[in-house]
Short mmCIF file of N, CA, C and O in Angstrom, two decimals:
data_model
loop_
_atom_site.label_atom_id
_atom_site.label_comp_id
_atom_site.label_asym_id
_atom_site.label_seq_id
_atom_site.Cartn_x
_atom_site.Cartn_y
_atom_site.Cartn_z
N UNK A 12 90.59 157.02 -109.16
CA UNK A 12 90.01 155.65 -108.84
C UNK A 12 89.91 155.43 -107.27
O UNK A 12 90.69 156.08 -106.47
N UNK A 13 89.15 154.50 -106.95
CA UNK A 13 88.99 154.32 -105.60
C UNK A 13 90.03 153.61 -104.89
O UNK A 13 90.50 152.99 -105.45
N UNK A 14 90.35 154.05 -103.78
CA UNK A 14 91.36 153.39 -103.01
C UNK A 14 91.05 151.98 -102.46
O UNK A 14 89.68 151.77 -102.07
N UNK A 15 91.78 151.07 -102.40
CA UNK A 15 91.34 149.79 -101.77
C UNK A 15 90.65 148.98 -102.62
O UNK A 15 90.00 148.01 -102.31
N UNK A 16 90.48 149.42 -104.01
CA UNK A 16 89.56 148.58 -104.78
C UNK A 16 90.44 148.29 -106.18
O UNK A 16 91.18 149.12 -106.60
N UNK A 17 90.14 146.86 -106.77
CA UNK A 17 90.68 146.54 -108.00
C UNK A 17 89.93 147.27 -109.03
O UNK A 17 88.65 147.49 -108.84
N UNK A 18 90.90 147.69 -109.76
CA UNK A 18 90.40 148.48 -111.14
C UNK A 18 89.99 147.39 -112.32
O UNK A 18 90.61 146.53 -112.50
N UNK A 19 88.59 147.57 -112.86
CA UNK A 19 88.41 146.74 -113.97
C UNK A 19 88.45 147.65 -115.25
O UNK A 19 88.25 148.61 -115.25
N UNK A 20 89.00 146.99 -116.32
CA UNK A 20 89.13 147.90 -117.56
C UNK A 20 88.40 147.26 -118.72
O UNK A 20 88.40 146.01 -118.86
N UNK A 21 87.79 147.83 -119.66
CA UNK A 21 87.23 147.37 -120.79
C UNK A 21 87.40 148.25 -121.96
O UNK A 21 87.33 149.65 -121.91
N UNK A 22 88.09 147.80 -122.79
CA UNK A 22 88.26 148.45 -124.17
C UNK A 22 87.09 148.91 -125.06
O UNK A 22 86.23 147.78 -125.30
N UNK A 23 87.32 150.03 -125.61
CA UNK A 23 86.13 150.34 -126.69
C UNK A 23 86.68 151.26 -127.75
O UNK A 23 87.41 152.09 -127.61
N UNK A 24 86.18 150.87 -128.78
CA UNK A 24 86.77 151.51 -130.13
C UNK A 24 85.56 152.37 -130.56
O UNK A 24 84.24 152.27 -130.20
N UNK A 25 85.79 153.84 -130.71
CA UNK A 25 84.70 154.84 -131.20
C UNK A 25 84.36 154.42 -132.55
O UNK A 25 85.24 154.53 -133.57
N UNK A 26 83.13 154.25 -132.79
CA UNK A 26 82.64 154.16 -133.98
C UNK A 26 81.83 155.31 -134.62
O UNK A 26 81.56 156.32 -133.66
N UNK A 27 81.56 155.48 -135.75
CA UNK A 27 81.08 156.73 -136.33
C UNK A 27 79.86 157.02 -135.59
O UNK A 27 79.49 158.26 -135.50
N UNK A 28 79.10 156.14 -135.23
CA UNK A 28 77.79 156.35 -134.49
C UNK A 28 77.90 157.05 -133.33
O UNK A 28 76.93 157.47 -132.84
N UNK A 29 79.13 156.90 -132.75
CA UNK A 29 79.36 157.38 -131.39
C UNK A 29 79.64 158.80 -131.51
O UNK A 29 79.81 159.60 -130.39
N UNK A 30 79.77 159.49 -132.69
CA UNK A 30 80.43 160.96 -132.85
C UNK A 30 79.33 161.81 -133.48
O UNK A 30 78.05 161.43 -134.01
N UNK A 31 79.62 163.03 -133.33
CA UNK A 31 78.82 164.11 -133.99
C UNK A 31 79.23 164.34 -135.29
O UNK A 31 80.22 163.67 -135.93
N UNK A 32 78.76 165.24 -136.07
CA UNK A 32 79.20 165.82 -137.53
C UNK A 32 80.68 166.02 -137.60
O UNK A 32 80.88 166.08 -138.64
N UNK A 33 81.29 166.51 -136.52
CA UNK A 33 82.65 166.81 -136.50
C UNK A 33 83.45 165.63 -136.33
O UNK A 33 85.06 165.85 -136.21
N UNK A 34 82.91 164.38 -135.94
CA UNK A 34 83.76 163.48 -135.63
C UNK A 34 84.25 163.23 -134.37
O UNK A 34 85.11 162.56 -133.85
N UNK A 35 83.70 163.99 -133.41
CA UNK A 35 83.91 164.28 -131.91
C UNK A 35 83.07 163.40 -131.43
O UNK A 35 81.75 163.28 -131.71
N UNK A 36 83.46 162.58 -130.19
CA UNK A 36 82.38 161.77 -129.63
C UNK A 36 81.45 162.59 -128.92
O UNK A 36 81.64 163.56 -128.21
N UNK A 37 80.14 162.19 -129.15
CA UNK A 37 78.83 162.80 -128.54
C UNK A 37 78.87 162.63 -127.20
O UNK A 37 79.05 161.54 -126.62
N UNK A 38 78.42 163.66 -126.41
CA UNK A 38 78.59 163.28 -124.91
C UNK A 38 77.89 162.10 -124.24
O UNK A 38 78.35 161.43 -123.36
N UNK A 39 76.72 161.81 -124.67
CA UNK A 39 75.99 160.90 -124.44
C UNK A 39 76.70 159.41 -124.87
O UNK A 39 76.51 158.34 -123.88
N UNK A 40 77.52 159.40 -125.57
CA UNK A 40 78.28 158.07 -126.00
C UNK A 40 79.11 157.63 -124.78
O UNK A 40 79.33 156.59 -124.59
N UNK A 41 79.48 158.59 -124.17
CA UNK A 41 80.55 158.27 -122.99
C UNK A 41 79.61 157.40 -121.83
O UNK A 41 80.21 156.48 -121.26
N UNK A 42 78.45 157.74 -121.76
CA UNK A 42 77.49 157.08 -120.85
C UNK A 42 77.42 155.50 -121.30
O UNK A 42 77.39 154.62 -120.68
N UNK A 43 77.18 155.32 -122.61
CA UNK A 43 77.14 154.12 -123.18
C UNK A 43 78.28 153.39 -122.97
O UNK A 43 78.20 152.03 -122.60
N UNK A 44 79.53 153.92 -123.23
CA UNK A 44 80.71 153.13 -122.85
C UNK A 44 80.85 153.00 -121.55
O UNK A 44 81.10 151.80 -121.14
N UNK A 45 80.48 153.58 -120.63
CA UNK A 45 80.51 153.27 -119.15
C UNK A 45 79.57 152.18 -118.87
O UNK A 45 79.94 151.43 -117.78
N UNK A 46 78.46 152.21 -119.26
CA UNK A 46 77.45 151.30 -119.20
C UNK A 46 77.79 149.75 -119.64
O UNK A 46 77.70 148.67 -118.88
N UNK A 47 78.49 149.70 -120.73
CA UNK A 47 79.11 148.33 -121.10
C UNK A 47 80.29 147.81 -120.25
O UNK A 47 80.27 146.86 -119.93
N UNK A 48 81.02 148.87 -119.77
CA UNK A 48 81.96 148.35 -118.70
C UNK A 48 81.48 148.02 -117.50
O UNK A 48 81.87 146.78 -116.80
N UNK A 49 80.43 148.66 -117.14
CA UNK A 49 79.65 147.94 -115.75
C UNK A 49 79.00 146.55 -116.17
O UNK A 49 79.10 145.77 -115.15
N UNK A 50 78.38 146.35 -117.25
CA UNK A 50 77.77 145.42 -117.71
C UNK A 50 79.01 144.13 -117.71
O UNK A 50 78.64 143.04 -117.09
N UNK A 51 79.98 144.53 -118.29
CA UNK A 51 81.11 143.31 -118.39
C UNK A 51 81.89 143.21 -116.80
O UNK A 51 82.29 141.97 -116.69
N UNK A 52 81.78 144.23 -116.05
CA UNK A 52 82.44 144.11 -114.91
C UNK A 52 81.52 143.19 -114.11
O UNK A 52 81.95 142.15 -113.44
N UNK A 53 80.17 143.12 -113.93
CA UNK A 53 79.19 142.25 -113.36
C UNK A 53 79.36 140.93 -113.91
O UNK A 53 79.31 139.84 -113.27
N UNK A 54 79.35 140.84 -115.32
CA UNK A 54 79.51 139.47 -116.04
C UNK A 54 80.83 138.77 -115.37
O UNK A 54 80.91 137.74 -115.21
N UNK A 55 81.68 139.67 -115.40
CA UNK A 55 83.23 138.87 -114.82
C UNK A 55 83.18 138.58 -113.30
O UNK A 55 83.69 137.62 -113.09
N UNK A 56 82.07 139.08 -112.66
CA UNK A 56 82.02 138.53 -111.34
C UNK A 56 80.89 137.52 -111.12
O UNK A 56 80.62 137.02 -110.22
N UNK A 57 80.30 137.09 -112.50
CA UNK A 57 79.58 136.02 -112.37
C UNK A 57 77.98 136.36 -112.53
O UNK A 57 77.23 135.41 -112.13
N UNK A 58 77.61 137.63 -112.64
CA UNK A 58 76.31 138.20 -112.54
C UNK A 58 75.84 138.72 -114.10
O UNK A 58 76.23 139.63 -114.36
N UNK A 59 75.02 137.82 -114.61
CA UNK A 59 74.50 138.27 -115.74
C UNK A 59 73.12 139.04 -115.42
O UNK A 59 72.32 138.81 -114.58
N UNK A 60 73.06 140.32 -115.96
CA UNK A 60 71.86 141.04 -115.59
C UNK A 60 70.42 140.50 -115.81
O UNK A 60 69.70 140.55 -114.76
N UNK A 61 70.30 139.73 -116.71
CA UNK A 61 68.84 139.09 -116.92
C UNK A 61 68.72 137.79 -115.84
O UNK A 61 67.74 137.74 -115.36
N UNK A 62 69.70 137.26 -115.43
CA UNK A 62 69.78 136.11 -114.50
C UNK A 62 69.57 136.83 -112.94
O UNK A 62 68.97 136.39 -112.36
N UNK A 63 70.20 138.12 -112.69
CA UNK A 63 69.79 139.01 -111.68
C UNK A 63 68.35 139.21 -111.31
O UNK A 63 67.78 138.70 -110.39
N UNK A 64 67.72 139.35 -112.41
CA UNK A 64 66.14 139.76 -112.38
C UNK A 64 65.54 138.39 -112.20
O UNK A 64 64.57 138.53 -111.28
N UNK A 65 65.78 137.36 -112.70
CA UNK A 65 65.06 135.97 -112.57
C UNK A 65 65.34 135.44 -111.42
O UNK A 65 64.55 134.84 -110.55
N UNK A 66 66.60 135.24 -111.02
CA UNK A 66 66.92 134.46 -109.93
C UNK A 66 66.79 135.10 -108.62
O UNK A 66 66.68 134.66 -107.38
N UNK A 67 67.10 136.49 -108.57
CA UNK A 67 67.39 137.32 -107.23
C UNK A 67 66.23 138.45 -107.24
O UNK A 67 66.23 138.90 -106.16
N UNK A 68 65.52 138.47 -108.26
CA UNK A 68 64.39 139.44 -108.20
C UNK A 68 64.78 140.91 -108.19
O UNK A 68 63.91 141.83 -107.47
N UNK A 69 66.11 141.33 -108.71
CA UNK A 69 66.61 142.58 -108.57
C UNK A 69 66.94 143.13 -110.02
O UNK A 69 67.14 142.44 -110.71
N UNK A 70 67.02 144.54 -110.08
CA UNK A 70 67.43 145.18 -111.09
C UNK A 70 68.52 146.22 -110.44
O UNK A 70 68.30 146.66 -109.37
N UNK A 71 69.55 146.58 -111.30
CA UNK A 71 70.25 147.63 -110.92
C UNK A 71 70.25 148.72 -111.90
O UNK A 71 69.91 148.66 -112.98
N UNK A 72 69.87 150.11 -111.25
CA UNK A 72 69.71 151.23 -111.95
C UNK A 72 70.50 152.29 -111.43
O UNK A 72 70.76 152.35 -110.53
N UNK A 73 70.94 153.16 -112.52
CA UNK A 73 71.74 154.23 -112.05
C UNK A 73 70.77 155.40 -111.36
O UNK A 73 69.74 155.71 -111.98
N UNK A 74 70.98 155.69 -110.26
CA UNK A 74 70.29 156.52 -109.43
C UNK A 74 71.09 157.98 -109.23
O UNK A 74 70.30 159.20 -108.97
N UNK A 75 72.27 158.24 -109.60
CA UNK A 75 73.01 159.25 -109.53
C UNK A 75 74.29 159.51 -110.44
O UNK A 75 74.86 158.21 -110.36
N UNK A 76 74.48 160.26 -111.03
CA UNK A 76 75.59 160.40 -111.94
C UNK A 76 76.41 161.94 -111.93
O UNK A 76 75.49 162.58 -112.18
N UNK A 77 77.44 161.70 -111.67
CA UNK A 77 78.38 163.09 -111.87
C UNK A 77 79.27 162.90 -112.64
O UNK A 77 80.20 161.93 -112.62
N UNK A 78 79.50 163.64 -113.84
CA UNK A 78 80.53 163.40 -115.05
C UNK A 78 81.25 164.59 -115.06
O UNK A 78 80.68 165.88 -115.34
N UNK A 79 82.46 164.53 -115.49
CA UNK A 79 83.24 165.59 -115.78
C UNK A 79 83.91 165.37 -117.43
O UNK A 79 84.55 164.31 -117.43
N UNK A 80 83.65 165.93 -118.21
CA UNK A 80 84.26 165.93 -119.60
C UNK A 80 85.48 166.64 -119.69
O UNK A 80 85.57 168.01 -119.40
N UNK A 81 86.76 166.26 -119.89
CA UNK A 81 87.91 166.75 -119.89
C UNK A 81 88.67 166.96 -121.34
O UNK A 81 89.13 168.08 -121.57
N UNK A 82 88.36 165.97 -122.07
CA UNK A 82 89.06 166.30 -123.62
C UNK A 82 88.17 165.46 -124.43
O UNK A 82 87.67 164.34 -123.86
N UNK A 83 88.19 165.76 -125.76
CA UNK A 83 87.30 165.03 -126.57
C UNK A 83 88.00 163.73 -127.19
O UNK A 83 89.30 163.68 -127.21
N UNK A 84 87.29 162.76 -127.41
CA UNK A 84 87.77 161.45 -128.03
C UNK A 84 87.18 161.65 -129.63
O UNK A 84 86.16 162.44 -129.85
N UNK A 85 87.74 160.94 -130.46
CA UNK A 85 87.42 161.12 -131.91
C UNK A 85 87.15 159.79 -132.40
O UNK A 85 87.35 158.77 -132.07
N UNK A 86 86.47 159.74 -133.60
CA UNK A 86 86.16 158.71 -134.42
C UNK A 86 87.36 157.90 -134.71
O UNK A 86 88.49 158.13 -134.81
N UNK A 87 87.37 156.47 -134.29
CA UNK A 87 88.25 155.42 -134.51
C UNK A 87 89.36 155.42 -133.47
O UNK A 87 90.07 154.66 -133.31
N UNK A 88 89.18 156.28 -132.32
CA UNK A 88 90.14 156.20 -131.17
C UNK A 88 89.89 154.76 -130.36
O UNK A 88 88.63 154.30 -130.40
N UNK A 89 90.89 154.35 -129.85
CA UNK A 89 90.68 153.11 -128.97
C UNK A 89 90.73 153.68 -127.47
O UNK A 89 91.70 154.52 -127.08
N UNK A 90 89.59 153.50 -126.72
CA UNK A 90 89.63 153.95 -125.38
C UNK A 90 89.73 152.81 -124.40
O UNK A 90 89.47 151.70 -124.79
N UNK A 91 90.02 153.14 -123.24
CA UNK A 91 90.01 152.30 -122.10
C UNK A 91 88.92 152.80 -121.22
O UNK A 91 89.30 154.00 -120.37
N UNK A 92 87.98 151.99 -120.84
CA UNK A 92 87.06 152.54 -120.01
C UNK A 92 87.17 151.61 -118.54
O UNK A 92 87.26 150.32 -118.66
N UNK A 93 87.10 152.34 -117.48
CA UNK A 93 87.53 151.56 -116.21
C UNK A 93 86.77 151.93 -115.22
O UNK A 93 85.93 152.92 -115.25
N UNK A 94 86.60 151.13 -114.09
CA UNK A 94 85.81 151.41 -113.04
C UNK A 94 86.38 150.89 -111.82
O UNK A 94 87.24 149.82 -111.85
N UNK A 95 86.11 151.23 -110.64
CA UNK A 95 86.37 150.76 -109.54
C UNK A 95 85.33 151.01 -108.35
O UNK A 95 84.63 151.96 -108.41
N UNK A 96 85.22 150.05 -107.47
CA UNK A 96 84.08 150.06 -106.63
C UNK A 96 84.58 151.12 -105.54
O UNK A 96 85.67 150.82 -104.87
N UNK A 97 83.97 152.25 -105.31
CA UNK A 97 84.06 153.23 -104.36
C UNK A 97 83.75 153.11 -103.00
O UNK A 97 84.43 153.16 -101.77
N UNK A 98 82.45 152.62 -102.87
CA UNK A 98 81.93 152.38 -101.55
C UNK A 98 80.38 151.61 -101.90
O UNK A 98 79.93 151.83 -102.82
N UNK A 99 80.08 150.89 -100.82
CA UNK A 99 78.51 150.24 -100.98
C UNK A 99 77.83 150.49 -99.75
O UNK A 99 78.47 150.58 -98.62
N UNK A 100 76.68 150.44 -99.99
CA UNK A 100 75.78 150.55 -98.87
C UNK A 100 74.91 149.39 -98.81
O UNK A 100 74.86 148.36 -99.83
N UNK A 101 73.69 149.49 -98.09
CA UNK A 101 72.68 148.19 -97.99
C UNK A 101 71.81 148.19 -99.44
O UNK A 101 71.81 146.87 -100.01
N UNK A 102 71.60 149.15 -100.07
CA UNK A 102 70.71 148.89 -101.35
C UNK A 102 71.48 149.70 -102.52
O UNK A 102 70.73 150.19 -103.59
N UNK A 103 72.66 150.16 -102.33
CA UNK A 103 73.32 150.91 -103.55
C UNK A 103 74.95 150.64 -103.38
O UNK A 103 75.26 150.22 -102.19
N UNK A 104 75.51 151.00 -104.44
CA UNK A 104 76.91 151.21 -104.35
C UNK A 104 77.33 152.19 -105.37
O UNK A 104 76.81 152.64 -106.30
N UNK A 105 78.58 152.77 -105.22
CA UNK A 105 79.21 153.84 -106.09
C UNK A 105 80.43 153.30 -106.66
O UNK A 105 81.30 152.68 -106.22
N UNK A 106 80.48 153.57 -107.98
CA UNK A 106 81.53 153.23 -108.77
C UNK A 106 82.11 154.67 -109.33
O UNK A 106 81.54 155.41 -109.55
N UNK A 107 83.56 154.68 -109.36
CA UNK A 107 84.24 155.60 -109.94
C UNK A 107 84.59 155.12 -111.24
O UNK A 107 85.23 153.94 -111.46
N UNK A 108 84.40 155.88 -112.44
CA UNK A 108 84.70 155.37 -113.75
C UNK A 108 85.52 156.63 -114.51
O UNK A 108 85.31 157.62 -114.24
N UNK A 109 86.33 155.96 -115.59
CA UNK A 109 87.33 156.82 -116.33
C UNK A 109 87.12 156.13 -117.64
O UNK A 109 86.96 155.09 -117.89
N UNK A 110 87.25 157.22 -118.60
CA UNK A 110 87.54 157.01 -119.85
C UNK A 110 88.83 157.57 -120.44
O UNK A 110 88.85 158.83 -120.29
N UNK A 111 89.62 156.78 -120.89
CA UNK A 111 91.05 157.20 -121.42
C UNK A 111 91.40 156.83 -122.71
O UNK A 111 91.04 155.80 -123.06
N UNK A 112 92.30 157.53 -123.18
CA UNK A 112 92.74 157.29 -124.60
C UNK A 112 94.21 156.89 -124.31
O UNK A 112 94.83 157.44 -123.36
N UNK A 113 94.65 155.88 -124.93
CA UNK A 113 96.10 155.24 -124.65
C UNK A 113 96.97 156.39 -124.70
O UNK A 113 96.81 157.36 -125.64
N UNK A 114 97.95 156.64 -123.93
CA UNK A 114 98.43 155.67 -123.10
C UNK A 114 97.87 155.84 -121.61
O UNK A 114 98.70 155.62 -120.50
N UNK A 115 96.79 156.61 -121.32
CA UNK A 115 96.53 157.06 -120.07
C UNK A 115 95.97 158.39 -120.02
O UNK A 115 95.89 159.10 -119.10
N UNK A 116 95.46 158.94 -121.24
CA UNK A 116 95.14 160.34 -121.24
C UNK A 116 93.68 160.27 -120.97
O UNK A 116 92.84 159.88 -121.56
N UNK A 117 93.47 160.98 -119.62
CA UNK A 117 91.99 161.07 -119.12
C UNK A 117 91.10 161.88 -120.02
O UNK A 117 91.47 163.18 -120.11
N UNK A 118 89.92 161.49 -120.37
CA UNK A 118 89.04 162.11 -121.38
C UNK A 118 87.90 162.46 -120.47
O UNK A 118 87.21 163.59 -120.75
N UNK A 119 87.36 161.61 -119.62
CA UNK A 119 86.19 161.81 -118.98
C UNK A 119 86.13 161.00 -117.61
O UNK A 119 87.01 159.85 -117.63
N UNK A 120 85.70 161.60 -116.63
CA UNK A 120 85.46 160.63 -115.26
C UNK A 120 84.16 160.78 -114.87
O UNK A 120 83.59 162.01 -114.87
N UNK A 121 83.61 159.94 -114.09
CA UNK A 121 82.36 160.08 -113.67
C UNK A 121 82.18 159.14 -112.12
O UNK A 121 82.97 158.10 -112.04
N UNK A 122 81.42 159.58 -111.40
CA UNK A 122 80.97 158.92 -110.08
C UNK A 122 79.58 158.61 -110.27
O UNK A 122 78.69 159.36 -110.64
N UNK A 123 79.29 157.06 -110.20
CA UNK A 123 78.01 156.60 -110.60
C UNK A 123 77.52 155.86 -109.51
O UNK A 123 78.26 154.98 -108.94
N UNK A 124 76.26 156.28 -108.75
CA UNK A 124 75.56 155.49 -107.91
C UNK A 124 74.66 154.42 -108.51
O UNK A 124 73.65 154.82 -109.21
N UNK A 125 74.77 153.14 -108.08
CA UNK A 125 73.89 152.05 -108.74
C UNK A 125 73.02 151.71 -107.50
O UNK A 125 73.36 151.51 -106.55
N UNK A 126 71.56 151.90 -107.82
CA UNK A 126 70.64 151.44 -106.89
C UNK A 126 70.26 150.09 -107.25
O UNK A 126 70.16 149.55 -108.44
N UNK A 127 70.13 149.24 -106.24
CA UNK A 127 69.36 147.94 -106.31
C UNK A 127 67.79 148.16 -106.00
O UNK A 127 67.55 148.49 -105.03
N UNK A 128 67.07 147.48 -107.08
CA UNK A 128 65.56 147.85 -106.82
C UNK A 128 64.90 146.34 -107.30
O UNK A 128 65.36 145.68 -107.92
N UNK A 129 63.84 146.32 -106.39
CA UNK A 129 63.00 145.18 -106.56
C UNK A 129 62.59 145.17 -108.05
O UNK A 129 62.04 146.12 -108.69
N UNK A 130 62.63 143.90 -108.76
CA UNK A 130 62.43 143.98 -110.37
C UNK A 130 60.91 144.19 -110.54
O UNK A 130 60.60 144.38 -111.71
N UNK A 131 59.93 143.89 -109.62
CA UNK A 131 58.46 144.01 -109.76
C UNK A 131 58.07 145.46 -109.43
O UNK A 131 57.48 146.15 -110.20
N UNK A 132 58.56 145.74 -108.28
CA UNK A 132 57.73 147.24 -107.75
C UNK A 132 58.82 148.35 -107.90
O UNK A 132 58.36 149.42 -107.90
N UNK A 133 60.20 148.06 -108.31
CA UNK A 133 60.99 149.14 -108.90
C UNK A 133 61.36 149.96 -107.36
O UNK A 133 61.89 150.88 -107.54
N UNK A 134 60.90 149.43 -106.21
CA UNK A 134 61.57 150.01 -105.02
C UNK A 134 62.75 149.54 -104.69
O UNK A 134 63.30 148.47 -104.75
N UNK A 135 63.51 150.39 -103.84
CA UNK A 135 64.90 150.08 -103.35
C UNK A 135 64.87 148.71 -102.60
O UNK A 135 63.66 148.82 -101.60
N UNK A 136 65.71 147.90 -102.66
CA UNK A 136 65.87 146.85 -101.85
C UNK A 136 67.20 146.42 -101.51
O UNK A 136 68.32 146.92 -102.39
N UNK A 137 67.68 145.75 -100.47
CA UNK A 137 69.04 145.51 -100.34
C UNK A 137 69.51 144.65 -101.29
O UNK A 137 68.91 143.75 -101.92
N UNK A 138 71.07 144.84 -101.57
CA UNK A 138 71.62 143.89 -102.45
C UNK A 138 71.53 142.65 -102.05
O UNK A 138 71.99 142.35 -100.70
N UNK A 139 71.20 141.67 -102.78
CA UNK A 139 71.29 140.30 -102.30
C UNK A 139 72.55 139.93 -101.79
O UNK A 139 73.46 140.30 -102.25
N UNK A 140 72.59 138.97 -100.72
CA UNK A 140 73.81 138.58 -100.14
C UNK A 140 74.79 137.94 -100.97
O UNK A 140 76.19 138.38 -100.88
N UNK A 141 74.53 137.28 -102.14
CA UNK A 141 75.55 136.51 -102.70
C UNK A 141 76.26 137.78 -103.55
O UNK A 141 77.45 137.57 -103.74
N UNK A 142 75.44 138.59 -104.05
CA UNK A 142 76.16 139.74 -104.83
C UNK A 142 76.76 140.49 -103.79
O UNK A 142 77.91 141.06 -104.28
N UNK A 143 76.38 140.92 -102.60
CA UNK A 143 77.13 141.78 -101.70
C UNK A 143 78.48 141.33 -101.40
O UNK A 143 79.41 141.85 -101.45
N UNK A 144 78.28 139.80 -101.30
CA UNK A 144 79.55 138.95 -100.87
C UNK A 144 80.79 139.27 -102.09
O UNK A 144 81.92 139.49 -101.70
N UNK A 145 80.42 139.11 -103.44
CA UNK A 145 81.14 139.31 -104.39
C UNK A 145 81.48 140.65 -104.65
O UNK A 145 82.83 141.11 -104.65
N UNK A 146 80.66 141.84 -104.53
CA UNK A 146 81.10 143.31 -104.33
C UNK A 146 82.31 143.63 -103.39
O UNK A 146 83.18 144.19 -103.49
N UNK A 147 81.95 142.99 -101.96
CA UNK A 147 82.86 143.24 -101.09
C UNK A 147 84.22 142.53 -101.22
O UNK A 147 85.29 143.20 -100.93
N UNK A 148 84.23 141.39 -101.99
CA UNK A 148 85.49 140.81 -102.09
C UNK A 148 86.26 141.53 -103.28
O UNK A 148 87.37 141.56 -103.07
N UNK A 149 85.61 142.31 -104.09
CA UNK A 149 86.29 143.27 -105.20
C UNK A 149 86.72 144.45 -104.52
O UNK A 149 87.46 145.12 -105.00
N UNK A 150 86.28 144.92 -103.43
CA UNK A 150 86.52 146.31 -102.76
C UNK A 150 87.73 146.09 -102.18
O UNK A 150 88.44 145.06 -101.39
#
């Protein structure tokens, strides 16, 4: 996880729909788990995604993802999805994310770059000051 950053955690239970025919979590399901954690993290900071679009005219989109799958999760496992803000720039920020099975068995880790884009043109644009201030406070 990133140094100097508070870690956010979100619990996730593995459902049957998250698995393949062998009951092992399908690789793309980890991306959904991480997306849920990012959404809840932003919500916890006071930013609802539809409101960002309406009030600030921006969207956040994944522009780069590097992921390492280390161990499989299985149907009905309780997982802990965490994230920490690693760094941020004018129009993007990078999150370190992990998916663990209790009591801290690392299953998957990722580095995710989130780009801020204009909601209409979809072109990169600076993170609005109110959001930047909250992100900086979290770092």
